[in-house]
Amino acid sequence: MARIIAIDYGTKRTGIAVTDPLQIIATALDTVRSHELIDFLKRYAATEAVESFVVGMPRKLDNTDTNNTPHVKGFIKQLKKAFPETPVYEHDERFTSSMALQTMISMGTKKSDRQDKSNIDKMSATIILQSYLTTKK
């Protein structure tokens, strides 16, 4: 089976998570500068089969757009253009950053590692992907 890639898109950097080939477990993959993201994904897809992309869609509590929502929608257009044969799914990303921080605390992650935003971005992408896998079943 092919992998599913989850993307926690930000204007500066983006967290990426990926499933195992059996699509059971979500694992943090990397954090990439957002302007290098499409090239990173092309390199990854050249070595691993990718079934689909799951992009975290930022929403406010009342389900309206956030300041980052237009940036994410613009990125999704780029992603679909770069990978026209690969499905792209949107998934609610509300609370993923706070959930990522809480997860890192409960795992005993050092404070210095928790303050590194790239670690939170990767963990957020992992939470988005695991949530997607749960709803997919």
CSV table of C-alpha atoms in Angstrom, one decimal:
chain,number,residue,atom,x,y,z
A,1,MET,CA,0.0,0.0,0.0
A,2,ALA,CA,1.0,3.6,-0.5
A,3,ARG,CA,1.5,6.1,2.3
A,4,ILE,CA,-0.6,9.1,3.3
A,5,ILE,CA,1.1,12.4,3.9
A,6,ALA,CA,-0.3,15.0,6.3
A,7,ILE,CA,0.6,18.6,6.1
A,8,ASP,CA,0.4,21.2,8.8
A,9,TYR,CA,0.9,24.3,6.6
A,10,GLY,CA,2.3,27.5,7.9
A,11,THR,CA,3.5,30.6,6.1
A,12,LYS,CA,7.1,30.1,7.3
A,13,ARG,CA,7.4,26.4,8.0
A,14,THR,CA,5.3,23.3,7.6
A,15,GLY,CA,5.1,20.1,9.6
A,16,ILE,CA,4.8,16.9,7.8
A,17,ALA,CA,3.7,13.5,9.0
A,18,VAL,CA,3.4,10.2,7.1
A,19,THR,CA,1.7,6.8,7.6
A,20,ASP,CA,3.5,3.5,7.5
A,21,PRO,CA,2.9,1.5,4.3
A,22,LEU,CA,-0.1,-0.3,5.9
A,23,GLN,CA,-1.7,3.1,6.9
A,24,ILE,CA,-2.0,2.2,10.5
A,25,ILE,CA,0.4,4.5,12.3
A,26,ALA,CA,1.1,8.2,11.8
A,27,THR,CA,4.7,9.3,12.4
A,28,ALA,CA,6.3,12.7,12.3
A,29,LEU,CA,8.5,13.1,9.2
A,30,ASP,CA,10.0,16.5,9.0
A,31,THR,CA,9.5,20.3,9.2
A,32,VAL,CA,10.3,22.1,6.0
A,33,ARG,CA,10.4,25.8,5.0
A,34,SER,CA,7.0,26.4,3.3
A,35,HIS,CA,8.6,27.8,0.2
A,36,GLU,CA,10.5,24.5,-0.2
A,37,LEU,CA,7.6,22.3,0.5
A,38,ILE,CA,6.5,21.3,-3.0
A,39,ASP,CA,10.1,20.3,-3.9
A,40,PHE,CA,10.4,18.3,-0.7
A,41,LEU,CA,7.2,16.4,-1.5
A,42,LYS,CA,8.3,15.7,-5.1
A,43,ARG,CA,11.6,14.2,-3.8
A,44,TYR,CA,9.7,12.2,-1.2
A,45,ALA,CA,7.1,10.9,-3.8
A,46,ALA,CA,10.0,9.9,-6.1
A,47,THR,CA,11.1,7.4,-3.5
A,48,GLU,CA,7.9,6.4,-1.7
A,49,ALA,CA,4.4,5.6,-3.1
A,50,VAL,CA,2.0,8.3,-1.9
A,51,GLU,CA,-1.8,7.5,-2.0
A,52,SER,CA,-3.0,10.9,-0.8
A,53,PHE,CA,-2.3,14.2,1.0
A,54,VAL,CA,-4.2,15.4,4.1
A,55,VAL,CA,-3.9,19.1,4.7
A,56,GLY,CA,-4.8,20.6,8.0
A,57,MET,CA,-7.5,23.3,7.5
A,58,PRO,CA,-7.4,26.1,10.1
A,59,ARG,CA,-10.8,27.1,11.4
A,60,LYS,CA,-12.0,29.3,14.3
A,61,LEU,CA,-14.3,27.8,16.9
A,62,ASP,CA,-17.3,29.1,15.0
A,63,ASN,CA,-16.1,27.3,11.9
A,64,THR,CA,-15.1,30.5,10.1
A,65,ASP,CA,-11.8,31.1,8.4
A,66,THR,CA,-8.7,32.1,10.3
A,67,ASN,CA,-6.0,34.5,9.0
A,68,ASN,CA,-4.1,31.5,7.7
A,69,THR,CA,-7.0,29.8,5.9
A,70,PRO,CA,-6.4,31.7,2.6
A,71,HIS,CA,-2.7,30.7,2.7
A,72,VAL,CA,-3.6,27.1,3.2
A,73,LYS,CA,-6.2,27.2,0.3
A,74,GLY,CA,-3.5,28.7,-1.9
A,75,PHE,CA,-1.1,26.0,-1.0
A,76,ILE,CA,-3.7,23.3,-1.8
A,77,LYS,CA,-4.1,24.7,-5.3
A,78,GLN,CA,-0.3,24.5,-5.7
A,79,LEU,CA,-0.3,20.9,-4.4
A,80,LYS,CA,-3.1,19.8,-6.7
A,81,LYS,CA,-1.2,21.3,-9.6
A,82,ALA,CA,2.1,19.6,-8.7
A,83,PHE,CA,0.4,16.2,-8.0
A,84,PRO,CA,-2.7,16.2,-10.3
A,85,GLU,CA,-3.2,12.4,-9.9
A,86,THR,CA,-3.0,12.4,-6.1
A,87,PRO,CA,-6.1,13.1,-4.0
A,88,VAL,CA,-5.9,16.0,-1.5
A,89,TYR,CA,-8.2,16.0,1.5
A,90,GLU,CA,-8.8,18.8,4.0
A,91,HIS,CA,-9.0,17.9,7.7
A,92,ASP,CA,-9.9,20.2,10.6
A,93,GLU,CA,-6.8,21.2,12.5
A,94,ARG,CA,-8.4,23.1,15.4
A,95,PHE,CA,-6.5,22.6,18.7
A,96,THR,CA,-3.7,20.5,17.1
A,97,SER,CA,-0.9,22.9,18.2
A,98,SER,CA,-2.1,22.9,21.8
A,99,MET,CA,-2.7,19.1,21.6
A,100,ALA,CA,0.9,18.7,20.2
A,101,LEU,CA,2.3,20.7,23.1
A,102,GLN,CA,0.4,18.7,25.7
A,103,THR,CA,1.5,15.4,24.1
A,104,MET,CA,5.1,16.5,24.2
A,105,ILE,CA,4.7,17.4,27.9
A,106,SER,CA,3.2,14.1,28.7
A,107,MET,CA,6.0,12.3,26.8
A,108,GLY,CA,8.5,14.1,29.0
A,109,THR,CA,10.0,16.1,26.2
A,110,LYS,CA,12.5,18.7,27.4
A,111,LYS,CA,11.3,22.3,27.6
A,112,SER,CA,14.0,23.4,25.1
A,113,ASP,CA,12.6,20.8,22.6
A,114,ARG,CA,9.0,22.0,23.2
A,115,GLN,CA,10.0,25.6,22.5
A,116,ASP,CA,11.3,24.6,19.1
A,117,LYS,CA,8.3,25.4,16.9
A,118,SER,CA,9.4,22.9,14.3
A,119,ASN,CA,8.8,20.0,16.7
A,120,ILE,CA,5.3,21.3,17.5
A,121,ASP,CA,4.6,21.6,13.7
A,122,LYS,CA,5.7,17.9,13.1
A,123,MET,CA,3.6,16.7,16.1
A,124,SER,CA,0.6,18.8,14.9
A,125,ALA,CA,0.9,17.1,11.5
A,126,THR,CA,1.0,13.7,13.2
A,127,ILE,CA,-2.1,14.5,15.2
A,128,ILE,CA,-3.9,15.7,12.0
A,129,LEU,CA,-3.0,12.4,10.3
A,130,GLN,CA,-3.9,10.2,13.1
A,131,SER,CA,-7.3,12.0,13.4
A,132,TYR,CA,-7.8,11.5,9.7
A,133,LEU,CA,-7.0,7.8,9.9
A,134,THR,CA,-9.5,7.4,12.7
A,135,THR,CA,-12.3,9.1,10.8
A,136,LYS,CA,-11.4,7.2,7.7
A,137,LYS,CA,-12.1,3.8,9.3
